[in-house]
Every structure is written in C-alpha cells, then in structure tokens.
Amino acid sequence: MKAFKILIPILVSSTLILFSCSNRSNFQSKKEVQEIKKQEWAIVIHGGAGAMAKDKMTPDMDKQYRDALSDALNTGKKILEDGGSALDAVEKTINRMEDNPLFNAGKGAVFTHDGKNELDAAIMDGSNLAAGSVVCVTDIKNPISAARKVMTNSPHVMLSGAGASQFAKEQGLEIVPSSYFYTERRFKELQEILKNEKMGTVGCCAFDKNGNLAAGTSTGGMSNKKYNRIGDAPIIGAGTYANNSTCAVSATGHGEYFIRWTVAHDISALIEYKGLSLKEASDLVVMDKLVKAGGSGGVICVDKLGNVAMPFNSEGMFRGFATADGKAGVYIYKDEK
Ligand code: ASP
C-alpha cells in the first residue's frame, strides 16, 4: 500500500511530463513550419507620407518620385541580392534618397521657422539591438551615415547638434556648408505642390540572406519647426526600430504622435507578446491606434520571415518594396495596390 502511494504520484507526474513534452514538440514543429523564411531577402522603403492628392501632382513630378523611389530601391536590392548586409542596404538606400532633393532628408530637407535645415536620422541593427542616431544636425551631408558611425564607433546611441557634427568630422564623413541643403527651385516647387505639407522623410527596412533585420530613417523633420524640435525619426522605438526576433520598422508622419505611441516598438511588441502577424500588428497601430489618436502617417516594415507591410492613414505615402521572389513595386497614392 505504501509502495502504491509512492508509485501513483510518480506515474501521474511522469505522464504529465511526457504529455507536456509531446505537446511542446508539436508546438515547436508547428512553429518551425510557420517560421520557414518566406523570402531570402526583402527590402521596403518610404519617402514620406502626407496629403499628396493626385490632382495636385503633375505627371512630371509623379514620374520623378517613382523614378527616385525605384532608384533607391534598386540600390538596396542589389546589395541584398549579392549577399550584403541589411545594414548596408538600409544605409546606402537612404543615402540615395538623402542626396535627392525631392525628399525631406539630406539635400532637400524642409526649413525650420528660422529658415534653417536641421536634420535627424537613426539606424538600428536587429541582430544585436545596436542603434545610433543624430539629431538637429546642420552640416552633415548624409545623416544616416553619421547615425551608423554613432552606432558602430561610439559608446553612445544619440548625439546632437555641434557635438554630432564634430564626431562626424572625426569619423571622416562629408561635412557641407549649411547652404548645401538649400534648394530654392525644389523648395518652391514642393511648397507649391505639397501646400506646405510636412512630408518626404525617408526610411528603409531590410532583411538579408543571413536573416538579419535593419531599419533606418532620415529626415529634415517637420517644416516650420521651432526651438530645435526633434521628431520621432531619430528616436529608437518611435520612428525607427529593428529586432531580429520580430521585425524592422521605419515611420513617417506627425512625429509627436509617433513618439508618444512608441509606434515602431509597439508593432514589434505586438508581434512578440501577442503573436500578431506583421500585417495585423502594423495595421492595428497605424490604422487603429494612431487614427483614434489623430496621428497621421504610416510605416514600412519587414519581419523575420521577409514579409513586408506598408500601412498608412494619410492620403498617400511614397513607398516601395522588393522581395527575393521577384515581386517589387513603387506606389504613391492610397488606391494603388
Ligand atoms: N516624422 C517626421 C517628424 O515628425 C516627419 C515626417 O515623417 O514627415 O519629424
């Protein structure tokens, strides 16, 4: 009887252990099946969100934007196809858009209330959660490259203003007179077409052949901004975030909302803690939470399987994607794709 009393709990607990193990392996194998990479590589970009009504865009301007998006996309696509890193793809793709006066980043950045250009940028490596960012810089030609140097060559995450410029100089990055960012023709042209809409921030997220994710965002911020205002783009978790275990996100829109709703990290957290898909998570944040809050804009994102999503709640968002299965496209308006 005594032996029986001892034997029963042992039998019960070992059955439970066996049951839970077999359940776990079932669960794991299902998860593994779900987690097979869908794409060998993937890239997604944005060039800002806003009220770009079709009737206000001339056919020539429309073409210029689509060509510029394709050009940037192809830069990153080539890097990823050749087996390059997600980080290189993000930096070089954003460099192309920073150098193009069509976008509100690098050359072509919007103007502050005082008639200056103050630029913000951030980059994040999803493989180790390293991140770098520069804010309120006025003379670094390519702020996204400075952000990458902050990430790799400094013990810090964020550098601002004159200190960021000094660091960029020491790192051998190209410094330009602040007049470099002034493009009168483009400025007037854009103001006319976009009616002072604060858009044109650029961003890129990439997923490479090694399964690494990276995200980057570069911007002149919101036009007419005052007092060294800083938006969401250079704030890790707000406008920029990457984590290999979930996704990479770059945002564009009304920064004050994206900061308070920690948009980029919220999308990652919904995937991590709630098990939502990339589409479900990004739609919930952009099309529901932000809409209810009154925060206009959108995000581009790619997950650890190579799925991409590009939701936005504004009239349009300059955007594009390319994946290893040969699918690709660039879009501007809501009713496309
Ligand atoms: N999010 C940027 C900012 O608030 C602006 C934009 O994306 O248009 O600085």
Coordinates of N, CA, C and O in Angstrom, one line a residue, residues 149-215:
K149 N 27.7 55.6 -37.8 CA 29.0 55.7 -37.1 C 28.8 55.8 -35.6 O 29.6 55.3 -34.8
V150 N 27.8 56.5 -35.2 CA 27.5 56.6 -33.8 C 27.3 55.2 -33.2 O 27.8 54.9 -32.1
M151 N 26.5 54.4 -34.0 CA 26.2 53.0 -33.5 C 27.5 52.2 -33.4 O 27.7 51.5 -32.4
T152 N 28.3 52.3 -34.5 CA 29.5 51.3 -34.5 C 30.8 51.9 -33.9 O 31.6 51.1 -33.4
N153 N 30.9 53.2 -33.9 CA 32.2 53.8 -33.5 C 32.1 54.7 -32.2 O 33.1 55.4 -32.0
S154 N 31.0 54.6 -31.5 CA 31.0 55.4 -30.3 C 30.2 54.6 -29.2 O 29.5 53.6 -29.6
P155 N 30.4 54.9 -28.0 CA 29.7 54.1 -26.9 C 28.3 54.6 -26.7 O 27.6 54.2 -25.8
H156 N 27.9 55.6 -27.5 CA 26.6 56.3 -27.3 C 25.5 55.8 -28.3 O 25.8 55.2 -29.3
V157 N 24.3 56.2 -28.1 CA 23.2 56.0 -29.0 C 22.8 57.2 -29.8 O 22.6 57.2 -31.0
M158 N 22.7 58.4 -29.1 CA 22.3 59.6 -29.7 C 23.3 60.7 -29.5 O 23.7 61.0 -28.4
L159 N 23.6 61.4 -30.6 CA 24.4 62.6 -30.5 C 23.6 63.8 -31.1 O 22.9 63.6 -32.1
S160 N 23.8 65.0 -30.6 CA 23.1 66.1 -31.1 C 23.9 67.3 -31.6 O 25.1 67.4 -31.1
G161 N 23.4 68.1 -32.5 CA 23.9 69.4 -32.9 C 25.4 69.4 -33.2 O 26.0 68.6 -33.9
A162 N 26.1 70.4 -32.5 CA 27.5 70.6 -32.8 C 28.4 69.4 -32.4 O 29.3 69.1 -33.1
G163 N 28.0 68.7 -31.4 CA 28.7 67.5 -30.9 C 28.7 66.4 -32.0 O 29.7 65.8 -32.3
A164 N 27.5 66.3 -32.6 CA 27.3 65.2 -33.6 C 28.1 65.6 -34.8 O 28.8 64.7 -35.4
S165 N 28.2 66.9 -35.2 CA 29.0 67.3 -36.3 C 30.5 67.1 -36.1 O 31.2 66.6 -37.0
Q166 N 30.9 67.4 -34.9 CA 32.3 67.2 -34.5 C 32.7 65.7 -34.6 O 33.7 65.3 -35.2
F167 N 31.8 64.9 -34.1 CA 32.0 63.4 -34.2 C 32.1 63.0 -35.7 O 32.9 62.2 -36.1
A168 N 31.1 63.5 -36.5 CA 31.1 63.1 -37.9 C 32.4 63.5 -38.6 O 32.9 62.7 -39.4
K169 N 32.8 64.7 -38.3 CA 34.1 65.2 -38.9 C 35.2 64.2 -38.5 O 36.0 63.8 -39.3
E170 N 35.3 63.9 -37.2 CA 36.4 63.0 -36.7 C 36.3 61.6 -37.4 O 37.3 60.9 -37.6
Q171 N 35.1 61.2 -37.8 CA 34.9 59.9 -38.4 C 35.1 60.0 -39.9 O 35.0 59.0 -40.7
G172 N 35.5 61.2 -40.4 CA 35.8 61.3 -41.9 C 34.6 61.4 -42.8 O 34.7 61.3 -44.0
L173 N 33.4 61.7 -42.2 CA 32.2 61.9 -43.0 C 32.2 63.3 -43.7 O 32.9 64.2 -43.2
E174 N 31.5 63.4 -44.8 CA 31.5 64.6 -45.5 C 30.7 65.7 -44.8 O 29.5 65.5 -44.5
I175 N 31.3 66.8 -44.6 CA 30.7 68.0 -44.0 C 30.4 69.0 -45.0 O 31.3 69.2 -45.9
V176 N 29.3 69.6 -45.0 CA 28.9 70.6 -46.1 C 28.5 71.9 -45.4 O 28.0 71.9 -44.3
P177 N 28.6 73.0 -46.1 CA 28.1 74.2 -45.6 C 26.6 74.1 -45.5 O 26.0 73.4 -46.3
S178 N 25.9 74.8 -44.5 CA 24.5 74.5 -44.4 C 23.7 75.0 -45.6 O 22.6 74.5 -45.8
S179 N 24.3 75.8 -46.4 CA 23.6 76.3 -47.7 C 23.5 75.1 -48.6 O 22.6 75.1 -49.5
Y180 N 24.2 74.0 -48.4 CA 24.1 72.8 -49.3 C 22.7 72.3 -49.3 O 22.1 71.9 -50.3
F181 N 22.0 72.4 -48.2 CA 20.7 71.8 -48.0 C 19.6 72.7 -48.7 O 18.5 72.3 -48.8
Y182 N 20.0 74.0 -49.0 CA 19.0 74.9 -49.6 C 18.8 74.6 -51.1 O 19.8 74.7 -51.9
T183 N 17.7 74.3 -51.5 CA 17.4 74.1 -52.9 C 16.2 74.9 -53.3 O 15.0 74.5 -53.1
E184 N 16.4 76.1 -53.8 CA 15.3 77.1 -53.9 C 14.3 76.6 -54.9 O 13.1 76.6 -54.6
R185 N 14.7 76.1 -56.1 CA 13.8 75.7 -57.1 C 12.9 74.5 -56.5 O 11.7 74.6 -56.6
R186 N 13.6 73.5 -55.9 CA 12.9 72.4 -55.4 C 12.0 72.8 -54.2 O 10.9 72.4 -54.1
F187 N 12.5 73.7 -53.4 CA 11.8 74.2 -52.3 C 10.4 74.8 -52.7 O 9.4 74.4 -52.3
K188 N 10.6 75.8 -53.6 CA 9.3 76.5 -54.1 C 8.4 75.5 -54.8 O 7.2 75.6 -54.5
E189 N 9.0 74.7 -55.6 CA 8.2 73.7 -56.4 C 7.4 72.8 -55.4 O 6.2 72.6 -55.5
L190 N 8.1 72.3 -54.4 CA 7.5 71.4 -53.5 C 6.4 72.1 -52.6 O 5.3 71.6 -52.4
Q191 N 6.8 73.4 -52.2 CA 5.8 74.1 -51.4 C 4.5 74.3 -52.1 O 3.4 74.2 -51.6
E192 N 4.7 74.6 -53.4 CA 3.5 74.8 -54.3 C 2.7 73.6 -54.4 O 1.5 73.6 -54.2
I193 N 3.4 72.5 -54.7 CA 2.6 71.2 -54.9 C 2.1 70.6 -53.6 O 1.0 70.2 -53.5
L194 N 2.9 70.7 -52.6 CA 2.5 70.0 -51.4 C 1.8 70.9 -50.4 O 1.5 70.4 -49.3
K195 N 1.7 72.1 -50.8 CA 1.0 73.1 -49.9 C 1.5 73.0 -48.5 O 0.7 72.8 -47.5
N196 N 2.8 73.1 -48.4 CA 3.4 73.1 -47.0 C 3.2 71.8 -46.2 O 3.4 71.8 -45.0
E197 N 2.8 70.8 -46.9 CA 2.7 69.5 -46.2 C 4.1 69.1 -45.7 O 5.1 69.2 -46.4
K198 N 4.1 68.6 -44.4 CA 5.4 68.1 -43.9 C 5.6 66.7 -44.3 O 5.2 65.7 -43.6
M199 N 6.1 66.5 -45.5 CA 6.4 65.1 -45.9 C 7.7 64.9 -46.7 O 8.2 65.9 -47.1
G200 N 8.1 63.7 -46.8 CA 9.3 63.5 -47.6 C 10.4 62.9 -46.8 O 11.5 62.6 -47.3
T201 N 10.1 62.6 -45.5 CA 11.1 61.8 -44.7 C 11.4 60.6 -45.5 O 10.5 60.0 -46.2
V202 N 12.6 60.0 -45.3 CA 12.9 58.7 -46.0 C 13.2 57.7 -45.0 O 13.7 57.9 -43.9
G203 N 12.9 56.4 -45.4 CA 13.2 55.3 -44.5 C 13.4 54.0 -45.3 O 12.9 53.9 -46.4
C204 N 14.1 53.1 -44.7 CA 14.3 51.8 -45.3 C 14.4 50.7 -44.3 O 15.0 50.9 -43.2
C205 N 13.8 49.6 -44.5 CA 14.0 48.4 -43.7 C 14.4 47.3 -44.6 O 13.9 47.1 -45.7
A206 N 15.3 46.4 -44.1 CA 15.8 45.4 -44.9 C 16.0 44.1 -44.1 O 16.2 44.1 -42.9
F207 N 15.9 43.0 -44.9 CA 16.0 41.6 -44.3 C 17.1 40.9 -45.2 O 16.8 40.8 -46.4
D208 N 18.2 40.5 -44.7 CA 19.2 40.0 -45.6 C 19.3 38.4 -45.6 O 18.5 37.8 -44.8
K209 N 20.2 37.9 -46.4 CA 20.2 36.4 -46.6 C 20.7 35.7 -45.3 O 20.5 34.5 -45.2
N210 N 21.3 36.5 -44.4 CA 21.7 35.8 -43.1 C 20.6 35.9 -42.1 O 20.8 35.6 -40.9
G211 N 19.4 36.4 -42.5 CA 18.3 36.5 -41.5 C 18.4 37.7 -40.6 O 17.6 37.8 -39.6
N212 N 19.2 38.7 -41.0 CA 19.3 39.9 -40.1 C 18.4 41.0 -40.6 O 18.2 41.2 -41.8
L213 N 17.8 41.7 -39.7 CA 16.9 42.8 -40.0 C 17.6 44.2 -39.6 O 18.4 44.2 -38.7
A214 N 17.3 45.2 -40.4 CA 17.8 46.5 -40.0 C 16.8 47.6 -40.4 O 16.0 47.4 -41.4
A215 N 16.8 48.7 -39.7 CA 15.9 49.8 -40.1 C 16.6 51.1 -40.0 O 17.5 51.3 -39.2

